[in-house]
XYZ file of C-alpha atoms in Angstrom:
141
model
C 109.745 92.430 83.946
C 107.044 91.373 86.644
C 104.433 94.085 86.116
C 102.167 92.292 88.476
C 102.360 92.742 92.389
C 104.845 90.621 94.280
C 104.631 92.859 97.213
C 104.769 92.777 101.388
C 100.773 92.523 101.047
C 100.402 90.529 97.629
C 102.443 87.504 97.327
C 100.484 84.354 96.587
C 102.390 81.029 96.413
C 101.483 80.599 92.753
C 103.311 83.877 91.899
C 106.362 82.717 93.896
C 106.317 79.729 92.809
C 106.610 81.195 89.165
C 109.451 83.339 90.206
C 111.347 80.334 91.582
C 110.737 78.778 88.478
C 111.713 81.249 86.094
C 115.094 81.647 88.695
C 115.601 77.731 88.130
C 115.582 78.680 84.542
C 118.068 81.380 84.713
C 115.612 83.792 84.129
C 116.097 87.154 85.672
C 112.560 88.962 86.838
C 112.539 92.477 87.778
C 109.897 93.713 90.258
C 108.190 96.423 88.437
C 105.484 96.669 91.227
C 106.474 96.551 94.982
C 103.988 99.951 96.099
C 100.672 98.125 94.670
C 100.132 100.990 93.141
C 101.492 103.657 95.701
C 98.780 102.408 98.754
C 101.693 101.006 100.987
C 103.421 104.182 100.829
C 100.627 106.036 101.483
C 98.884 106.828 98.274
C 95.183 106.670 97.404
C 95.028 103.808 95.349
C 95.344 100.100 95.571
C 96.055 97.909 92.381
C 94.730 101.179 90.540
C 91.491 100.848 92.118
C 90.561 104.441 94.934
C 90.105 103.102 97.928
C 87.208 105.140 99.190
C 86.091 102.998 102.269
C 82.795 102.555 100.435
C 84.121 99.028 99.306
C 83.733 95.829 101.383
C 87.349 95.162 101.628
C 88.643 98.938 101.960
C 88.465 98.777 105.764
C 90.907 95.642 105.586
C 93.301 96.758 103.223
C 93.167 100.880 105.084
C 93.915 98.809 108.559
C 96.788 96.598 107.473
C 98.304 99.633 106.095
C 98.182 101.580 108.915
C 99.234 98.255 111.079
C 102.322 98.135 108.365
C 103.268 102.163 108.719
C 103.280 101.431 112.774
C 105.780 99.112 112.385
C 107.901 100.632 110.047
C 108.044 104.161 112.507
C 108.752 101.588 115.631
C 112.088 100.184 113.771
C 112.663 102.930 111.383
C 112.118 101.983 108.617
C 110.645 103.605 105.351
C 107.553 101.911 104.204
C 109.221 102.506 100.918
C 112.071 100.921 101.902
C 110.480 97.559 103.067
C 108.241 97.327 99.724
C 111.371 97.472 97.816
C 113.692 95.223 99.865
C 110.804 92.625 100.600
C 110.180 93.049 96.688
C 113.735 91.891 95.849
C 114.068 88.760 98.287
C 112.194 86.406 96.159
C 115.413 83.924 94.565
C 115.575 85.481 90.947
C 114.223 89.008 91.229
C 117.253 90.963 90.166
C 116.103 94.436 90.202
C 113.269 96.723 90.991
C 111.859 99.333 88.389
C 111.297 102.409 90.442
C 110.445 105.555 88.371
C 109.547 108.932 89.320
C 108.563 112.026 87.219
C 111.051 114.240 89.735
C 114.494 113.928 88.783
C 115.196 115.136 92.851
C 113.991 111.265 93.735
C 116.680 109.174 92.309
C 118.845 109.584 94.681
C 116.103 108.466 97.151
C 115.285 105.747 95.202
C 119.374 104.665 95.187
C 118.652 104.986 98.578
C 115.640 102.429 98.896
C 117.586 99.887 96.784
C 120.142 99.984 99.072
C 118.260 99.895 102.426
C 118.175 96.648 104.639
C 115.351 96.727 107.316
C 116.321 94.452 110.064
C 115.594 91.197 110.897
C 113.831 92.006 114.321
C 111.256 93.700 111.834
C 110.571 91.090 109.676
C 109.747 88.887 112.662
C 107.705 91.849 113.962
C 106.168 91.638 110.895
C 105.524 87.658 110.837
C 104.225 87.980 114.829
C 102.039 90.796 113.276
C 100.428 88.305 110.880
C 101.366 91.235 108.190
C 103.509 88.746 106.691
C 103.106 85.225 105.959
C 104.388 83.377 108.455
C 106.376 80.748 106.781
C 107.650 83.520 103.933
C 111.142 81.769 103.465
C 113.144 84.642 101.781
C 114.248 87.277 104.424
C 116.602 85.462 105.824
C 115.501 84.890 109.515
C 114.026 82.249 111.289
């Protein structure tokens, strides 16, 4: 289980290149952390750190989000919904642990698993410069 964040905003070469490496293996990863810590859905908290606004790089991370949630309304798409699927495209990530202390979310989180934002938003997304630009495992040119 990857308990560190492979997400749409945190996911450094080294880290993929680990992933890719454990896949070559025939090791299975599951994403255990596609939210950093609920702040691309919306929460309060980043990497379990408050973002306040107080901190140098609050403004940044407060900005991309909202840049991120714009996107997602324009094609329809759940924030949720791209953490998890952009969480999952990485060869060898198998799974992603979503938990919830409401029983009434599993279907929603069914739901998220099985949710495929489209290509014209992952380019969106590239153009945006929310995603890396040469991010190889969406499928799209």
């Amino acid at each position: 289980m990857l308990a560190t964040s492979l997400t749409v905003y945190t996911h450094d070469a080294k880290l993929l290149s680990f992933v890719q490496t454990l896949s070559e293996h025939n090791v299975a990863v599951i994403n255990s952390a596609v939210f950093n810590a609920g702040f691309l859905t919306g929460g309060q908290f980043f990497d379990y750190r408050k973002i306040t606004g107080a901190n140098p790089g609050d403004a940044e991370l407060i900005a991309w989000r909202e840049r991120f949630h714009e996107l997602c309304s324009r094609f329809s798409v759940l924030p949720a919904e791209a953490c998890v699927a952009f969480g999952m495209s990485p060869p060898g990530i198998v799974a992603t642990a979503l938990s919830s202390v409401r029983a009434d979310r599993t279907a929603q989180n069914v739901n998220m698993c099985n949710a495929t934002p489209p290509n014209e938003f992952w380019l969106a997304m590239k153009e945006s410069k929310l995603l890396d630009a040469d991010y190889p495992y969406l499928g799209i040119v």
